[in-house]
Structures are given as C-alpha cells and as structure tokens.
Amino acid sequence: MICPFCGATIPNGSKTCRDCGRKLEQAAVQKTEIVAENLSSPEKTSVFLDEPMEKTQVFSEGLEPVGAFLGWLVIVEGPDQWKEFHLPMDMGQLIIGKGDAADIRLNDETLARIHVSIRKRDDDFYLTDLDTDTGTRLNGQAIERAELNDGDLIEIGQTTIKFKLL
C-alpha cells in the first residue's frame, strides 16, 4: 500500500502511516506502486495502478524478448564480469575473442581476436582453442580441444566463463 499523503510504502491493512503518522482511510488507499529498474540506467520508473493486484506481475522496460535457447555463458571473472550470452537453439559454432570477427566479443585485451570456439554436434558441445599464444584452460587444465559439460569453467586470458546448460 502507498500512503496518499507522503507516498511511503506501508503494510496492507495499516490504519496509520508509520512515516507521516496520518490516519488512513481505506477508500483513499487504493493504488499500488510498482517500481521497475531499467538495467541500463540508475533511474526508476513508477507505475500507479488504480485497481488492486491479485497476482505478482513483472513489468520490463526496454528489454527485448528472449527466444528459445539451450543454455548460456556467464562471465564470472574478468573485465566483462556478470555479462551473459545465450546459446541459441540453432547453434552450430560460436567464436569468442576480442576482435570484430568474434560472435561473442569480450573486452579482455589479453585475448586473441578469435580465441576459442564452442561447437555443438548432436547433443554435445566442444571447446577448441584457436591456436592462441596464451592458451585455453577448462576447469584448470590446459586444453586444445575438449568436450564441455554443464557447470564447466572456461579460462581464457583474464576471463573465466561458466558454461551452463538448461
């Protein structure tokens, strides 16, 4: 509930506002405030509804709908920490690196322009180092080519990527 006098959020069924101390009439307290945060800016957007809501509703602003995907890559360490990339259903191969030719371009200067590839064959995924100077590690072990499993950690340059399947 929102106090109509000071705008404070108060528990449903309150008789008085705990912020301003004013007595609340149930007829006056009918609006629900929903605050949505746009991930690209620190500003908040408030939406006021005149009718009470019976279910939790999620409102998004400026987000594109997400198509079906097999899993995702999450950067857990490095310059792009916490960025996520979806593995599309029709995936054949994804190239990761710092160059323009990479499908997933990272801001890690220690990477090669095209550093590794992730390929899908049938229901299996394979990680291949693309002949880089700094190499590729999978779960702490240096590899040239290896099969990926759910939860594996890929280390390239200063970046660590978690491989996650649905």
PDB file of N, CA and C in Angstrom, residues 24-102:
ATOM      1  N   LEU A  24      -5.262   6.618   7.976  1.00  0.00           N
ATOM      2  CA  LEU A  24      -5.556   6.226   6.600  1.00  0.00           C
ATOM      3  C   LEU A  24      -6.989   5.743   6.489  1.00  0.00           C
ATOM      4  N   GLU A  25      -7.668   6.204   5.481  1.00  0.00           N
ATOM      5  CA  GLU A  25      -8.994   5.699   5.172  1.00  0.00           C
ATOM      6  C   GLU A  25      -8.818   4.702   4.042  1.00  0.00           C
ATOM      7  N   GLN A  26      -9.431   3.543   4.164  1.00  0.00           N
ATOM      8  CA  GLN A  26      -9.257   2.503   3.169  1.00  0.00           C
ATOM      9  C   GLN A  26      -9.662   2.971   1.777  1.00  0.00           C
ATOM     10  N   ALA A  27     -10.649   3.841   1.649  1.00  0.00           N
ATOM     11  CA  ALA A  27     -11.073   4.327   0.337  1.00  0.00           C
ATOM     12  C   ALA A  27      -9.973   5.146  -0.322  1.00  0.00           C
ATOM     13  N   ALA A  28      -9.172   5.840   0.481  1.00  0.00           N
ATOM     14  CA  ALA A  28      -8.119   6.700  -0.072  1.00  0.00           C
ATOM     15  C   ALA A  28      -6.887   5.899  -0.485  1.00  0.00           C
ATOM     16  N   VAL A  29      -6.699   4.718   0.080  1.00  0.00           N
ATOM     17  CA  VAL A  29      -5.521   3.909  -0.201  1.00  0.00           C
ATOM     18  C   VAL A  29      -5.911   2.801  -1.171  1.00  0.00           C
ATOM     19  N   GLN A  30      -5.871   3.110  -2.468  1.00  0.00           N
ATOM     20  CA  GLN A  30      -6.279   2.141  -3.463  1.00  0.00           C
ATOM     21  C   GLN A  30      -5.208   1.884  -4.515  1.00  0.00           C
ATOM     22  N   LYS A  31      -4.133   2.593  -4.462  1.00  0.00           N
ATOM     23  CA  LYS A  31      -3.145   2.466  -5.523  1.00  0.00           C
ATOM     24  C   LYS A  31      -1.976   1.607  -5.085  1.00  0.00           C
ATOM     25  N   THR A  32      -1.455   0.860  -6.009  1.00  0.00           N
ATOM     26  CA  THR A  32      -0.274   0.042  -5.784  1.00  0.00           C
ATOM     27  C   THR A  32       0.843   0.628  -6.619  1.00  0.00           C
ATOM     28  N   GLU A  33       1.996   0.819  -6.036  1.00  0.00           N
ATOM     29  CA  GLU A  33       3.134   1.340  -6.787  1.00  0.00           C
ATOM     30  C   GLU A  33       4.033   0.178  -7.165  1.00  0.00           C
ATOM     31  N   ILE A  34       4.398   0.148  -8.421  1.00  0.00           N
ATOM     32  CA  ILE A  34       5.322  -0.856  -8.922  1.00  0.00           C
ATOM     33  C   ILE A  34       6.554  -0.096  -9.393  1.00  0.00           C
ATOM     34  N   VAL A  35       7.695  -0.456  -8.891  1.00  0.00           N
ATOM     35  CA  VAL A  35       8.929   0.219  -9.289  1.00  0.00           C
ATOM     36  C   VAL A  35       9.717  -0.732 -10.159  1.00  0.00           C
ATOM     37  N   ALA A  36      10.009  -0.289 -11.387  1.00  0.00           N
ATOM     38  CA  ALA A  36      10.788  -1.093 -12.326  1.00  0.00           C
ATOM     39  C   ALA A  36      12.106  -0.400 -12.568  1.00  0.00           C
ATOM     40  N   GLU A  37      13.196  -1.131 -12.437  1.00  0.00           N
ATOM     41  CA  GLU A  37      14.501  -0.547 -12.680  1.00  0.00           C
ATOM     42  C   GLU A  37      14.991  -0.957 -14.050  1.00  0.00           C
ATOM     43  N   ASN A  38      15.335   0.033 -14.860  1.00  0.00           N
ATOM     44  CA  ASN A  38      15.924  -0.232 -16.169  1.00  0.00           C
ATOM     45  C   ASN A  38      17.377  -0.602 -15.925  1.00  0.00           C
ATOM     46  N   LEU A  39      17.819  -1.745 -16.442  1.00  0.00           N
ATOM     47  CA  LEU A  39      19.167  -2.221 -16.178  1.00  0.00           C
ATOM     48  C   LEU A  39      20.249  -1.323 -16.754  1.00  0.00           C
ATOM     49  N   SER A  40      19.896  -0.497 -17.731  1.00  0.00           N
ATOM     50  CA  SER A  40      20.913   0.346 -18.359  1.00  0.00           C
ATOM     51  C   SER A  40      21.028   1.723 -17.714  1.00  0.00           C
ATOM     52  N   SER A  41      20.185   2.044 -16.731  1.00  0.00           N
ATOM     53  CA  SER A  41      20.284   3.346 -16.091  1.00  0.00           C
ATOM     54  C   SER A  41      19.925   3.225 -14.617  1.00  0.00           C
ATOM     55  N   PRO A  42      20.423   4.158 -13.788  1.00  0.00           N
ATOM     56  CA  PRO A  42      20.122   4.102 -12.360  1.00  0.00           C
ATOM     57  C   PRO A  42      18.739   4.652 -12.018  1.00  0.00           C
ATOM     58  N   GLU A  43      18.020   5.201 -12.990  1.00  0.00           N
ATOM     59  CA  GLU A  43      16.717   5.791 -12.713  1.00  0.00           C
ATOM     60  C   GLU A  43      15.663   4.719 -12.525  1.00  0.00           C
ATOM     61  N   LYS A  44      14.597   5.066 -11.828  1.00  0.00           N
ATOM     62  CA  LYS A  44      13.497   4.143 -11.609  1.00  0.00           C
ATOM     63  C   LYS A  44      12.249   4.687 -12.273  1.00  0.00           C
ATOM     64  N   THR A  45      11.391   3.803 -12.700  1.00  0.00           N
ATOM     65  CA  THR A  45      10.123   4.176 -13.301  1.00  0.00           C
ATOM     66  C   THR A  45       9.016   3.708 -12.376  1.00  0.00           C
ATOM     67  N   SER A  46       8.100   4.607 -12.009  1.00  0.00           N
ATOM     68  CA  SER A  46       6.982   4.224 -11.149  1.00  0.00           C
ATOM     69  C   SER A  46       5.725   4.129 -11.986  1.00  0.00           C
ATOM     70  N   VAL A  47       4.944   3.111 -11.720  1.00  0.00           N
ATOM     71  CA  VAL A  47       3.676   2.903 -12.408  1.00  0.00           C
ATOM     72  C   VAL A  47       2.613   2.810 -11.326  1.00  0.00           C
ATOM     73  N   PHE A  48       1.534   3.590 -11.448  1.00  0.00           N
ATOM     74  CA  PHE A  48       0.462   3.531 -10.470  1.00  0.00           C
ATOM     75  C   PHE A  48      -0.745   2.852 -11.090  1.00  0.00           C
ATOM     76  N   LEU A  49      -1.312   1.905 -10.367  1.00  0.00           N
ATOM     77  CA  LEU A  49      -2.483   1.188 -10.832  1.00  0.00           C
ATOM     78  C   LEU A  49      -3.646   1.531  -9.922  1.00  0.00           C
ATOM     79  N   ASP A  50      -4.827   1.782 -10.513  1.00  0.00           N
ATOM     80  CA  ASP A  50      -5.995   2.122  -9.715  1.00  0.00           C
ATOM     81  C   ASP A  50      -6.682   0.908  -9.115  1.00  0.00           C
ATOM     82  N   GLU A  51      -6.464  -0.255  -9.690  1.00  0.00           N
ATOM     83  CA  GLU A  51      -7.125  -1.446  -9.172  1.00  0.00           C
ATOM     84  C   GLU A  51      -6.117  -2.284  -8.399  1.00  0.00           C
ATOM     85  N   PRO A  52      -6.566  -2.990  -7.375  1.00  0.00           N
ATOM     86  CA  PRO A  52      -5.645  -3.850  -6.631  1.00  0.00           C
ATOM     87  C   PRO A  52      -5.200  -5.026  -7.491  1.00  0.00           C
ATOM     88  N   MET A  53      -4.008  -5.507  -7.232  1.00  0.00           N
ATOM     89  CA  MET A  53      -3.469  -6.631  -7.984  1.00  0.00           C
ATOM     90  C   MET A  53      -3.595  -7.895  -7.157  1.00  0.00           C
ATOM     91  N   GLU A  54      -4.055  -8.979  -7.763  1.00  0.00           N
ATOM     92  CA  GLU A  54      -4.184 -10.244  -7.058  1.00  0.00           C
ATOM     93  C   GLU A  54      -2.970 -11.129  -7.261  1.00  0.00           C
ATOM     94  N   LYS A  55      -2.190 -10.886  -8.315  1.00  0.00           N
ATOM     95  CA  LYS A  55      -1.025 -11.702  -8.619  1.00  0.00           C
ATOM     96  C   LYS A  55       0.191 -10.789  -8.754  1.00  0.00           C
ATOM     97  N   THR A  56       1.353 -11.378  -8.588  1.00  0.00           N
ATOM     98  CA  THR A  56       2.577 -10.642  -8.849  1.00  0.00           C
ATOM     99  C   THR A  56       2.733 -10.513 -10.350  1.00  0.00           C
ATOM    100  N   GLN A  57       3.009  -9.317 -10.807  1.00  0.00           N
ATOM    101  CA  GLN A  57       3.200  -9.087 -12.232  1.00  0.00           C
ATOM    102  C   GLN A  57       4.574  -8.470 -12.439  1.00  0.00           C
ATOM    103  N   VAL A  58       5.229  -8.884 -13.498  1.00  0.00           N
ATOM    104  CA  VAL A  58       6.548  -8.361 -13.805  1.00  0.00           C
ATOM    105  C   VAL A  58       6.427  -7.445 -15.013  1.00  0.00           C
ATOM    106  N   PHE A  59       6.921  -6.241 -14.880  1.00  0.00           N
ATOM    107  CA  PHE A  59       6.931  -5.282 -15.969  1.00  0.00           C
ATOM    108  C   PHE A  59       8.382  -5.038 -16.343  1.00  0.00           C
ATOM    109  N   SER A  60       8.685  -5.055 -17.623  1.00  0.00           N
ATOM    110  CA  SER A  60      10.045  -4.763 -18.058  1.00  0.00           C
ATOM    111  C   SER A  60      10.018  -3.571 -18.991  1.00  0.00           C
ATOM    112  N   GLU A  61      11.095  -2.835 -18.985  1.00  0.00           N
ATOM    113  CA  GLU A  61      11.193  -1.639 -19.801  1.00  0.00           C
ATOM    114  C   GLU A  61      12.444  -1.741 -20.655  1.00  0.00           C
ATOM    115  N   GLY A  62      12.275  -1.673 -21.950  1.00  0.00           N
ATOM    116  CA  GLY A  62      13.423  -1.643 -22.845  1.00  0.00           C
ATOM    117  C   GLY A  62      14.128  -2.968 -23.016  1.00  0.00           C
ATOM    118  N   LEU A  63      13.521  -4.076 -22.640  1.00  0.00           N
ATOM    119  CA  LEU A  63      14.163  -5.379 -22.793  1.00  0.00           C
ATOM    120  C   LEU A  63      13.580  -6.105 -23.984  1.00  0.00           C
ATOM    121  N   GLU A  64      14.422  -6.726 -24.757  1.00  0.00           N
ATOM    122  CA  GLU A  64      13.982  -7.496 -25.914  1.00  0.00           C
ATOM    123  C   GLU A  64      13.506  -8.867 -25.458  1.00  0.00           C
ATOM    124  N   PRO A  65      12.497  -9.418 -26.122  1.00  0.00           N
ATOM    125  CA  PRO A  65      12.078 -10.771 -25.760  1.00  0.00           C
ATOM    126  C   PRO A  65      13.198 -11.767 -26.071  1.00  0.00           C
ATOM    127  N   VAL A  66      13.312 -12.771 -25.243  1.00  0.00           N
ATOM    128  CA  VAL A  66      14.361 -13.772 -25.407  1.00  0.00           C
ATOM    129  C   VAL A  66      13.775 -14.986 -26.104  1.00  0.00           C
ATOM    130  N   GLY A  67      14.415 -15.415 -27.196  1.00  0.00           N
ATOM    131  CA  GLY A  67      13.984 -16.611 -27.905  1.00  0.00           C
ATOM    132  C   GLY A  67      14.447 -17.854 -27.172  1.00  0.00           C
ATOM    133  N   ALA A  68      14.067 -18.996 -27.678  1.00  0.00           N
ATOM    134  CA  ALA A  68      14.461 -20.260 -27.062  1.00  0.00           C
ATOM    135  C   ALA A  68      15.978 -20.421 -27.139  1.00  0.00           C
ATOM    136  N   PHE A  69      16.554 -20.956 -26.084  1.00  0.00           N
ATOM    137  CA  PHE A  69      17.996 -21.174 -26.077  1.00  0.00           C
ATOM    138  C   PHE A  69      18.326 -22.443 -25.311  1.00  0.00           C
ATOM    139  N   LEU A  70      19.541 -22.967 -25.568  1.00  0.00           N
ATOM    140  CA  LEU A  70      19.994 -24.232 -24.986  1.00  0.00           C
ATOM    141  C   LEU A  70      20.631 -24.063 -23.613  1.00  0.00           C
ATOM    142  N   GLY A  71      21.218 -22.916 -23.402  1.00  0.00           N
ATOM    143  CA  GLY A  71      21.960 -22.636 -22.182  1.00  0.00           C
ATOM    144  C   GLY A  71      22.581 -21.267 -22.312  1.00  0.00           C
ATOM    145  N   TRP A  72      23.579 -20.998 -21.509  1.00  0.00           N
ATOM    146  CA  TRP A  72      24.213 -19.692 -21.588  1.00  0.00           C
ATOM    147  C   TRP A  72      25.632 -19.744 -21.058  1.00  0.00           C
ATOM    148  N   LEU A  73      26.349 -18.676 -21.346  1.00  0.00           N
ATOM    149  CA  LEU A  73      27.701 -18.466 -20.850  1.00  0.00           C
ATOM    150  C   LEU A  73      27.634 -17.267 -19.917  1.00  0.00           C
ATOM    151  N   VAL A  74      28.212 -17.388 -18.737  1.00  0.00           N
ATOM    152  CA  VAL A  74      28.228 -16.288 -17.777  1.00  0.00           C
ATOM    153  C   VAL A  74      29.682 -15.968 -17.465  1.00  0.00           C
ATOM    154  N   ILE A  75      30.064 -14.702 -17.633  1.00  0.00           N
ATOM    155  CA  ILE A  75      31.425 -14.274 -17.306  1.00  0.00           C
ATOM    156  C   ILE A  75      31.485 -14.126 -15.784  1.00  0.00           C
ATOM    157  N   VAL A  76      32.253 -14.980 -15.115  1.00  0.00           N
ATOM    158  CA  VAL A  76      32.321 -14.933 -13.656  1.00  0.00           C
ATOM    159  C   VAL A  76      33.554 -14.189 -13.143  1.00  0.00           C
ATOM    160  N   GLU A  77      34.550 -13.983 -14.004  1.00  0.00           N
ATOM    161  CA  GLU A  77      35.723 -13.181 -13.658  1.00  0.00           C
ATOM    162  C   GLU A  77      36.224 -12.499 -14.910  1.00  0.00           C
ATOM    163  N   GLY A  78      36.768 -11.289 -14.753  1.00  0.00           N
ATOM    164  CA  GLY A  78      37.354 -10.584 -15.882  1.00  0.00           C
ATOM    165  C   GLY A  78      36.674  -9.253 -16.139  1.00  0.00           C
ATOM    166  N   PRO A  79      37.129  -8.541 -17.167  1.00  0.00           N
ATOM    167  CA  PRO A  79      36.607  -7.210 -17.466  1.00  0.00           C
ATOM    168  C   PRO A  79      35.100  -7.174 -17.750  1.00  0.00           C
ATOM    169  N   ASP A  80      34.536  -8.237 -18.256  1.00  0.00           N
ATOM    170  CA  ASP A  80      33.103  -8.267 -18.584  1.00  0.00           C
ATOM    171  C   ASP A  80      32.289  -9.034 -17.542  1.00  0.00           C
ATOM    172  N   GLN A  81      32.759  -9.045 -16.296  1.00  0.00           N
ATOM    173  CA  GLN A  81      32.136  -9.852 -15.253  1.00  0.00           C
ATOM    174  C   GLN A  81      30.627  -9.644 -15.192  1.00  0.00           C
ATOM    175  N   TRP A  82      29.908 -10.764 -15.103  1.00  0.00           N
ATOM    176  CA  TRP A  82      28.458 -10.908 -14.971  1.00  0.00           C
ATOM    177  C   TRP A  82      27.684 -10.683 -16.259  1.00  0.00           C
ATOM    178  N   LYS A  83      28.363 -10.467 -17.373  1.00  0.00           N
ATOM    179  CA  LYS A  83      27.644 -10.462 -18.649  1.00  0.00           C
ATOM    180  C   LYS A  83      27.239 -11.890 -18.969  1.00  0.00           C
ATOM    181  N   GLU A  84      26.091 -12.031 -19.646  1.00  0.00           N
ATOM    182  CA  GLU A  84      25.587 -13.345 -20.019  1.00  0.00           C
ATOM    183  C   GLU A  84      25.349 -13.399 -21.517  1.00  0.00           C
ATOM    184  N   PHE A  85      25.568 -14.562 -22.084  1.00  0.00           N
ATOM    185  CA  PHE A  85      25.336 -14.780 -23.507  1.00  0.00           C
ATOM    186  C   PHE A  85      24.569 -16.080 -23.673  1.00  0.00           C
ATOM    187  N   HIS A  86      23.462 -16.031 -24.413  1.00  0.00           N
ATOM    188  CA  HIS A  86      22.647 -17.228 -24.637  1.00  0.00           C
ATOM    189  C   HIS A  86      23.221 -18.091 -25.750  1.00  0.00           C
ATOM    190  N   LEU A  87      23.057 -19.392 -25.607  1.00  0.00           N
ATOM    191  CA  LEU A  87      23.427 -20.343 -26.653  1.00  0.00           C
ATOM    192  C   LEU A  87      22.139 -20.645 -27.421  1.00  0.00           C
ATOM    193  N   PRO A  88      22.015 -20.140 -28.663  1.00  0.00           N
ATOM    194  CA  PRO A  88      20.757 -20.293 -29.405  1.00  0.00           C
ATOM    195  C   PRO A  88      20.463 -21.741 -29.770  1.00  0.00           C
ATOM    196  N   MET A  89      19.174 -22.030 -29.942  1.00  0.00           N
ATOM    197  CA  MET A  89      18.739 -23.392 -30.277  1.00  0.00           C
ATOM    198  C   MET A  89      19.381 -23.893 -31.574  1.00  0.00           C
ATOM    199  N   ASP A  90      19.559 -23.011 -32.538  1.00  0.00           N
ATOM    200  CA  ASP A  90      20.112 -23.407 -33.838  1.00  0.00           C
ATOM    201  C   ASP A  90      21.637 -23.257 -33.895  1.00  0.00           C
ATOM    202  N   MET A  91      22.266 -23.277 -32.759  1.00  0.00           N
ATOM    203  CA  MET A  91      23.708 -23.045 -32.676  1.00  0.00           C
ATOM    204  C   MET A  91      24.494 -24.125 -33.404  1.00  0.00           C
ATOM    205  N   GLY A  92      25.459 -23.683 -34.187  1.00  0.00           N
ATOM    206  CA  GLY A  92      26.428 -24.576 -34.798  1.00  0.00           C
ATOM    207  C   GLY A  92      27.774 -24.327 -34.143  1.00  0.00           C
ATOM    208  N   GLN A  93      28.245 -23.069 -34.245  1.00  0.00           N
ATOM    209  CA  GLN A  93      29.536 -22.695 -33.684  1.00  0.00           C
ATOM    210  C   GLN A  93      29.487 -21.245 -33.222  1.00  0.00           C
ATOM    211  N   LEU A  94      30.107 -20.958 -32.090  1.00  0.00           N
ATOM    212  CA  LEU A  94      30.283 -19.599 -31.586  1.00  0.00           C
ATOM    213  C   LEU A  94      31.776 -19.344 -31.413  1.00  0.00           C
ATOM    214  N   ILE A  95      32.224 -18.202 -31.884  1.00  0.00           N
ATOM    215  CA  ILE A  95      33.623 -17.796 -31.710  1.00  0.00           C
ATOM    216  C   ILE A  95      33.666 -16.738 -30.616  1.00  0.00           C
ATOM    217  N   ILE A  96      34.588 -16.897 -29.663  1.00  0.00           N
ATOM    218  CA  ILE A  96      34.777 -15.930 -28.583  1.00  0.00           C
ATOM    219  C   ILE A  96      36.161 -15.327 -28.736  1.00  0.00           C
ATOM    220  N   GLY A  97      36.256 -14.007 -28.626  1.00  0.00           N
ATOM    221  CA  GLY A  97      37.536 -13.309 -28.712  1.00  0.00           C
ATOM    222  C   GLY A  97      37.342 -11.828 -28.497  1.00  0.00           C
ATOM    223  N   LYS A  98      38.376 -11.039 -28.825  1.00  0.00           N
ATOM    224  CA  LYS A  98      38.277  -9.595 -28.654  1.00  0.00           C
ATOM    225  C   LYS A  98      38.101  -8.863 -29.986  1.00  0.00           C
ATOM    226  N   GLY A  99      38.155  -9.582 -31.097  1.00  0.00           N
ATOM    227  CA  GLY A  99      38.083  -8.957 -32.410  1.00  0.00           C
ATOM    228  C   GLY A  99      36.687  -8.872 -32.986  1.00  0.00           C
ATOM    229  N   ASP A 100      36.576  -8.118 -34.068  1.00  0.00           N
ATOM    230  CA  ASP A 100      35.288  -7.919 -34.730  1.00  0.00           C
ATOM    231  C   ASP A 100      34.712  -9.203 -35.320  1.00  0.00           C
ATOM    232  N   ALA A 101      35.551 -10.171 -35.642  1.00  0.00           N
ATOM    233  CA  ALA A 101      35.077 -11.419 -36.233  1.00  0.00           C
ATOM    234  C   ALA A 101      34.466 -12.372 -35.204  1.00  0.00           C
ATOM    235  N   ALA A 102      34.623 -12.065 -33.916  1.00  0.00           N
ATOM    236  CA  ALA A 102      34.095 -12.935 -32.865  1.00  0.00           C
ATOM    237  C   ALA A 102      32.587 -12.770 -32.742  1.00  0.00           C
TER     238      ALA A 102
END
